[in-house]
Coordinates of C-alpha atoms and ligand atoms in Angstrom, one line a residue:
E1 CA 7.4 -2.9 -25.8
R2 CA 5.0 -0.4 -27.4
G3 CA 3.9 -3.1 -29.8
G4 CA 4.7 -1.0 -32.9
Y5 CA 2.7 2.0 -31.6
P6 CA 4.5 5.4 -31.3
H7 CA 3.3 5.9 -27.7
F8 CA 2.0 3.7 -24.9
M9 CA -1.2 5.8 -24.8
L10 CA -2.1 4.9 -28.4
K11 CA -1.3 1.2 -27.7
E12 CA -3.5 1.3 -24.6
I13 CA -6.4 3.0 -26.4
H14 CA -6.3 0.2 -29.0
E15 CA -6.1 -2.5 -26.3
Q16 CA -9.5 -1.5 -25.0
P17 CA -11.6 -4.2 -26.7
K18 CA -9.4 -6.9 -25.1
A19 CA -9.3 -5.1 -21.7
V20 CA -13.1 -4.8 -21.6
R21 CA -13.5 -8.4 -22.8
D22 CA -11.1 -9.7 -20.1
T23 CA -13.0 -7.7 -17.5
L24 CA -16.3 -9.2 -18.5
R25 CA -15.0 -12.7 -18.9
G26 CA -16.3 -15.2 -16.4
R27 CA -18.7 -12.6 -14.9
V28 CA -21.6 -13.1 -17.3
S29 CA -23.3 -16.5 -17.7
D30 CA -23.1 -18.3 -21.1
D31 CA -26.8 -17.8 -21.7
L32 CA -26.3 -14.1 -21.0
N33 CA -29.0 -14.2 -18.3
R34 CA -27.0 -13.6 -15.1
V35 CA -24.0 -11.6 -13.8
T36 CA -21.8 -13.4 -11.3
L37 CA -19.7 -11.3 -9.0
S38 CA -19.0 -13.7 -6.1
E39 CA -15.8 -11.7 -5.3
I40 CA -17.8 -8.9 -3.8
G41 CA -18.5 -11.2 -0.8
L42 CA -22.1 -9.9 -0.3
D43 CA -25.0 -12.3 -0.1
E44 CA -28.4 -11.6 -1.5
E45 CA -29.7 -10.3 1.8
Q46 CA -26.8 -7.9 2.2
I47 CA -27.3 -6.6 -1.3
R48 CA -31.0 -6.1 -0.6
N49 CA -30.1 -4.2 2.6
I50 CA -27.8 -1.6 1.0
D51 CA -29.5 1.7 1.6
R52 CA -26.9 4.0 -0.1
I53 CA -23.6 3.8 -2.0
H54 CA -20.8 6.2 -1.7
I55 CA -18.3 6.0 -4.6
V56 CA -14.9 7.6 -3.8
A57 CA -12.2 8.2 -6.3
C58 CA -9.9 10.8 -8.0
G59 CA -9.5 12.0 -11.5
T60 CA -10.5 9.6 -14.3
S61 CA -11.6 7.0 -11.7
W62 CA -14.0 9.6 -10.3
H63 CA -15.3 10.2 -13.8
A64 CA -16.0 6.4 -14.1
G65 CA -17.8 6.7 -10.8
L66 CA -20.1 9.4 -12.2
V67 CA -21.1 7.0 -15.0
G68 CA -21.5 4.2 -12.4
K69 CA -23.9 6.3 -10.4
V70 CA -26.3 6.7 -13.3
A71 CA -26.1 2.9 -14.1
I72 CA -26.6 1.8 -10.4
E73 CA -29.4 4.3 -9.8
Q74 CA -31.1 3.3 -13.1
F75 CA -30.8 -0.5 -12.9
A76 CA -30.7 -1.1 -9.1
R77 CA -32.5 2.0 -7.8
I78 CA -30.0 2.5 -5.0
P79 CA -29.1 6.1 -4.3
V80 CA -25.4 6.8 -5.1
D81 CA -23.2 9.7 -4.1
V82 CA -19.9 10.1 -6.1
E83 CA -17.3 11.9 -4.1
I84 CA -13.8 13.2 -4.8
A85 CA -11.6 11.3 -2.3
S86 CA -9.6 14.3 -1.2
E87 CA -12.9 16.1 -0.3
Y88 CA -14.8 13.1 1.1
R89 CA -12.1 12.1 3.6
Y90 CA -12.4 15.5 5.3
A91 CA -16.1 16.0 5.0
D92 CA -17.4 13.9 7.8
P93 CA -19.7 11.9 5.4
I94 CA -23.1 10.8 6.6
A95 CA -23.4 7.1 6.2
T96 CA -25.5 4.3 7.9
E97 CA -24.4 0.8 8.7
N98 CA -26.0 -0.3 5.4
T99 CA -24.0 2.2 3.3
L100 CA -21.6 0.5 0.9
I101 CA -18.4 2.3 0.1
I102 CA -16.9 1.7 -3.4
A103 CA -13.4 3.0 -3.9
I104 CA -12.3 3.1 -7.6
T105 CA -8.5 3.3 -8.2
Q106 CA -6.6 2.0 -11.1
S107 CA -3.3 1.9 -9.3
G108 CA -4.7 1.0 -5.9
E109 CA -2.1 3.4 -4.5
T110 CA -3.7 6.9 -4.7
A111 CA -3.2 8.4 -1.3
D112 CA -6.5 10.3 -0.9
T113 CA -8.5 7.3 -2.0
L114 CA -6.7 5.0 0.4
A115 CA -7.2 7.6 3.2
A116 CA -11.0 7.8 2.4
M117 CA -11.2 4.0 2.5
R118 CA -9.4 3.8 5.8
E119 CA -11.6 6.5 7.4
M120 CA -14.8 4.5 6.4
K121 CA -13.4 1.2 7.5
K122 CA -12.6 2.7 10.9
R123 CA -16.2 3.6 11.1
G124 CA -17.1 -0.1 10.5
L125 CA -18.4 0.3 7.0
R126 CA -17.9 -2.2 4.2
V127 CA -15.5 -1.1 1.5
L128 CA -15.4 -2.6 -2.0
A129 CA -12.4 -1.6 -4.2
I130 CA -12.4 -1.6 -7.9
T131 CA -8.8 -1.7 -8.9
N132 CA -6.5 -2.8 -11.7
V133 CA -3.6 -3.9 -9.5
V134 CA -4.1 -7.2 -7.7
G135 CA -1.6 -6.7 -5.0
S136 CA -2.1 -3.0 -4.5
S137 CA -2.8 -1.3 -1.1
A138 CA -6.4 -0.8 -2.1
A139 CA -6.8 -4.4 -2.9
R140 CA -5.2 -5.5 0.4
E141 CA -7.1 -3.1 2.6
A142 CA -10.6 -3.4 1.1
D143 CA -13.1 -5.9 2.4
S144 CA -13.6 -7.2 -1.2
V145 CA -12.2 -6.4 -4.6
I146 CA -13.4 -6.3 -8.2
V147 CA -10.3 -6.6 -10.3
T148 CA -10.4 -4.8 -13.7
W149 CA -8.3 -6.8 -16.2
A150 CA -6.9 -3.9 -18.2
G151 CA -3.3 -5.1 -17.9
P152 CA -0.5 -2.6 -17.0
E153 CA -1.3 1.0 -17.9
I154 CA 1.9 2.8 -18.6
A155 CA 0.8 6.2 -20.1
V156 CA 0.0 8.8 -17.4
A157 CA -3.3 9.5 -19.1
S158 CA -5.7 6.8 -18.1
T159 CA -7.7 5.1 -21.0
K160 CA -8.2 1.4 -20.7
A161 CA -8.4 1.6 -17.0
Y162 CA -11.4 3.9 -17.4
T163 CA -13.3 1.6 -19.8
T164 CA -12.7 -1.4 -17.7
Q165 CA -13.9 0.5 -14.6
L166 CA -17.1 1.2 -16.5
A167 CA -17.4 -2.5 -17.4
A168 CA -17.0 -3.4 -13.7
L169 CA -19.6 -0.8 -12.6
Y170 CA -22.1 -1.9 -15.3
L171 CA -21.7 -5.5 -14.0
L172 CA -22.3 -4.4 -10.5
A173 CA -25.3 -2.3 -11.5
V174 CA -27.0 -5.2 -13.3
H175 CA -26.1 -7.6 -10.5
F176 CA -27.6 -5.4 -7.8
G177 CA -30.6 -4.7 -10.0
Q178 CA -31.2 -8.4 -10.5
V179 CA -30.8 -9.3 -6.8
R180 CA -33.1 -6.5 -5.7
G181 CA -35.7 -7.4 -8.2
Q182 CA -35.5 -4.1 -10.1
I183 CA -35.0 -5.6 -13.5
D184 CA -37.1 -8.4 -15.0
E185 CA -35.5 -11.4 -16.8
A186 CA -36.1 -10.1 -20.3
T187 CA -34.5 -6.7 -19.5
A188 CA -31.6 -8.3 -17.7
H189 CA -31.0 -10.5 -20.7
E190 CA -31.1 -7.5 -23.0
M191 CA -28.6 -5.6 -20.8
I192 CA -26.2 -8.5 -20.4
E193 CA -26.2 -9.1 -24.1
A194 CA -25.4 -5.4 -24.6
L195 CA -22.6 -5.6 -22.1
D196 CA -21.2 -8.7 -23.7
N197 CA -21.2 -6.8 -27.0
L198 CA -19.2 -3.8 -25.7
P199 CA -15.8 -5.1 -26.9
Q200 CA -17.2 -5.1 -30.5
V201 CA -18.6 -1.7 -30.0
V202 CA -15.3 -0.3 -28.8
E203 CA -13.6 -2.1 -31.7
A204 CA -15.9 -0.4 -34.2
V205 CA -15.4 3.0 -32.7
L206 CA -11.6 2.7 -33.0
D207 CA -12.2 2.7 -36.8
T208 CA -12.9 6.4 -36.4
A209 CA -9.3 7.1 -35.6
P210 CA -8.3 8.5 -39.0
Q211 CA -11.2 10.9 -39.0
I212 CA -10.3 12.1 -35.6
E213 CA -6.6 12.4 -36.4
S214 CA -7.4 14.7 -39.3
F215 CA -10.0 16.7 -37.3
A216 CA -7.3 17.1 -34.5
Q217 CA -5.0 18.9 -37.0
R218 CA -7.7 21.6 -37.3
Y219 CA -8.4 21.7 -33.6
A220 CA -4.9 21.5 -32.0
H221 CA -4.3 25.3 -32.2
A222 CA -7.2 26.0 -29.8
H223 CA -6.6 27.9 -26.6
D224 CA -9.9 27.1 -25.0
T225 CA -12.4 24.5 -25.7
F226 CA -15.7 23.2 -24.3
F227 CA -17.3 19.8 -24.0
I228 CA -21.0 19.6 -23.5
G229 CA -23.5 16.8 -22.9
R230 CA -26.5 16.0 -20.8
G231 CA -27.0 13.2 -18.3
I232 CA -24.5 10.5 -18.7
D233 CA -23.0 12.3 -21.7
Y234 CA -22.0 15.1 -19.3
A235 CA -20.0 12.6 -17.2
V236 CA -18.2 11.6 -20.4
S237 CA -17.6 15.3 -21.3
L238 CA -15.8 15.7 -18.0
E239 CA -13.5 12.8 -18.9
G240 CA -12.9 14.2 -22.4
A241 CA -12.0 17.6 -21.0
L242 CA -9.6 16.2 -18.5
K243 CA -7.8 14.0 -21.1
L244 CA -7.4 17.0 -23.4
K245 CA -6.0 19.2 -20.6
E246 CA -3.7 16.6 -19.3
I247 CA -1.8 15.8 -22.5
S248 CA -2.5 18.5 -25.0
Y249 CA -2.4 21.4 -22.5
I250 CA -5.4 23.0 -24.2
H251 CA -7.7 24.6 -21.6
A252 CA -10.9 22.7 -21.6
E253 CA -14.1 22.8 -19.6
A254 CA -17.0 20.4 -19.5
Y255 CA -20.5 21.7 -19.1
A256 CA -23.9 20.1 -18.6
A257 CA -25.3 21.4 -21.9
G258 CA -28.3 23.1 -20.3
E259 CA -26.0 25.0 -17.9
L260 CA -24.1 26.9 -20.6
K261 CA -26.6 29.7 -20.9
H262 CA -26.2 30.5 -17.2
G263 CA -22.9 32.2 -17.8
T264 CA -20.4 30.3 -19.9
L265 CA -22.1 31.1 -23.2
A266 CA -20.4 34.5 -22.9
L267 CA -17.1 32.7 -23.8
I268 CA -18.4 31.2 -27.0
T269 CA -17.2 33.4 -29.8
D270 CA -16.1 32.9 -33.4
G271 CA -14.1 29.7 -33.9
V272 CA -14.2 28.4 -30.3
P273 CA -14.2 24.6 -30.5
V274 CA -17.1 22.8 -28.8
V275 CA -17.3 19.0 -28.6
A276 CA -20.9 18.0 -28.2
I277 CA -22.0 14.5 -27.1
A278 CA -25.5 13.6 -28.1
M279 CA -25.9 9.9 -27.3
Q280 CA -29.0 10.0 -25.2
P281 CA -32.2 9.6 -27.3
D282 CA -34.4 11.0 -24.5
L283 CA -32.3 14.2 -24.3
Y284 CA -31.4 14.4 -27.9
E285 CA -33.7 17.3 -28.9
K286 CA -32.6 19.3 -25.9
T287 CA -28.9 18.8 -26.6
V288 CA -29.4 19.8 -30.3
S289 CA -31.0 23.1 -29.2
N290 CA -27.8 23.7 -27.1
I291 CA -25.7 22.9 -30.1
V292 CA -27.7 25.4 -32.2
E293 CA -27.1 28.0 -29.4
V294 CA -23.3 27.6 -29.6
K295 CA -23.3 27.5 -33.4
A296 CA -25.2 30.8 -33.5
R297 CA -22.3 32.3 -31.6
G298 CA -19.8 31.0 -34.1
A299 CA -18.5 27.9 -32.4
F300 CA -16.7 25.2 -34.3
V301 CA -18.6 22.1 -33.4
L302 CA -17.6 18.4 -33.4
A303 CA -20.6 16.2 -32.5
L304 CA -20.7 12.6 -31.4
T305 CA -23.9 10.8 -32.0
W306 CA -25.2 7.4 -33.0
V307 CA -25.2 6.0 -36.6
G308 CA -28.4 6.9 -38.3
N309 CA -28.6 10.4 -37.0
E310 CA -27.4 12.0 -40.2
D311 CA -29.7 15.0 -39.6
L312 CA -27.1 16.4 -37.2
E313 CA -24.7 17.1 -40.0
K314 CA -26.6 20.2 -41.0
A315 CA -26.2 21.7 -37.6
V316 CA -22.5 21.2 -36.9
D317 CA -19.0 21.2 -38.6
E318 CA -18.1 17.5 -38.1
V319 CA -19.9 14.4 -36.9
I320 CA -18.5 11.2 -35.5
Y321 CA -21.0 8.4 -35.7
L322 CA -20.9 5.7 -33.1
P323 CA -22.6 2.3 -33.0
K324 CA -25.9 2.4 -31.2
T325 CA -25.9 0.6 -27.8
L326 CA -28.1 0.9 -24.7
P327 CA -28.1 4.6 -23.8
A328 CA -26.7 3.8 -20.4
L329 CA -23.7 2.1 -22.0
A330 CA -23.0 4.9 -24.5
P331 CA -20.1 6.3 -22.4
M332 CA -18.1 3.2 -23.4
A333 CA -18.4 4.2 -27.1
A334 CA -18.3 8.0 -26.6
V335 CA -15.1 8.2 -24.6
I336 CA -13.0 6.5 -27.3
P337 CA -13.1 9.5 -29.8
L338 CA -12.4 11.8 -26.9
Q339 CA -9.3 9.9 -25.9
L340 CA -8.1 9.9 -29.6
L341 CA -8.8 13.6 -29.9
A342 CA -6.6 14.3 -26.9
Y343 CA -4.0 12.0 -28.2
Y344 CA -3.8 13.4 -31.7
A345 CA -4.0 17.0 -30.5
A346 CA -1.1 16.4 -28.1
V347 CA 1.0 14.8 -30.9
A348 CA 0.2 17.7 -33.2
R349 CA 1.5 20.1 -30.5
G350 CA 4.7 18.1 -30.1
N351 CA 4.0 17.2 -26.5
D352 CA 5.4 14.3 -24.5
V353 CA 2.2 12.3 -24.7
D354 CA 3.0 9.5 -22.3
K355 CA 4.7 11.7 -19.7
P356 CA 2.8 15.0 -19.5
R357 CA 4.4 17.8 -17.6
N358 CA 3.9 18.1 -13.8
L359 CA 2.0 14.8 -13.5
A360 CA 2.8 11.3 -12.1
K361 CA 1.1 8.0 -12.9
S362 CA 0.4 7.3 -9.4
V363 CA -0.4 10.1 -7.0
T364 CA 0.9 8.9 -3.6
V365 CA 1.0 12.3 -2.0
E366 CA -2.0 14.0 -0.4
Ligands
M6R1 O1 -4.8 5.1 -9.8 P1 -6.0 6.0 -9.7 O2 -7.2 5.4 -10.5 O3 -6.5 6.1 -8.2 O4 -5.7 7.4 -10.2 C1 -6.5 8.5 -10.1 C2 -6.1 9.7 -10.9 O5 -4.8 10.1 -10.5 C3 -6.0 9.3 -12.4 O6 -7.1 8.8 -12.9 C4 -5.6 10.6 -13.2 O7 -6.7 11.5 -13.2 C5 -5.3 10.2 -14.7 N1 -3.9 10.5 -14.9 C6 -6.1 10.9 -15.7 O8 -5.8 10.5 -17.0

């Protein structure tokens, strides 16, 4: 049942090219000029009228939402708030009749996410669910659904669900951008071509597994570790830190790289591992200067950057090179080594990778 893999998590990590391909299938035109998402049940006028989007979710799905915000704001210019469902439901959120609620939930059964959906439906708002389970409560209760085709995810740590959620959010961002006239035809084509190429990108990144496995041996003894990045790389850092905590039980924190010097830098001492994500060309120089700051305090730094950036090798202890894609799509590539790092660190520590302590696959309590 694990298809020759020692754990479901590793199997599911390796299923990501297929999962992403299945999620994109039928949703981009053959000429790569248009996105089709008729299942969202919104006509062009309704899409043009959206004044704000609230994304609600928990855990890894919330992290996907953070990436989705950047893509939707950049491509469609619609303001997006990304809220933790257990907070949002009690926060008396401010929404207008043209606010679209997007609930992201792999299982479709997370109690707080369902409660947030119900609260907003009661107020007459339109709720779109992004879920991996066709017959789930979220799918049944939402006004419309985008199904992610990750297939069953068994490991408690979410991997392929996250990357398929990203695929769904990218599709939505391009679709909204096209309908609202925010992206011209040439740019739309370039984006859709890049989306269509994502399964190959993920496939190529999976080839870094042996390098990460051997790095993880040197890393697995850590007590505390930090993940840093800027912009959308920060959103991926949060996911990398969660994955590591969840299965390796190593304490990890994610920081917007520029925020480190406002307090946390005091914790960077000799040998403290820092994972730095530098996948945004516009922010690259700034991120490098943050890397130099932590190196100067003795940090042991693993950096993720795109192929061709060999310069970074001089500044850090280890570099993982990822294929270049559109900066907004970089999380799809960058998250893979972070999943693998968490996995191999957990294996090195002898943990029960697929069933981490204290956690359940589906959180149906509030
Ligand atoms: O099924 P959901 O997407 O609603 O689940 C949300 C979280 O419980 C889930 O993503 C959790 O954070 C994962 N175990 C993290 O790997």
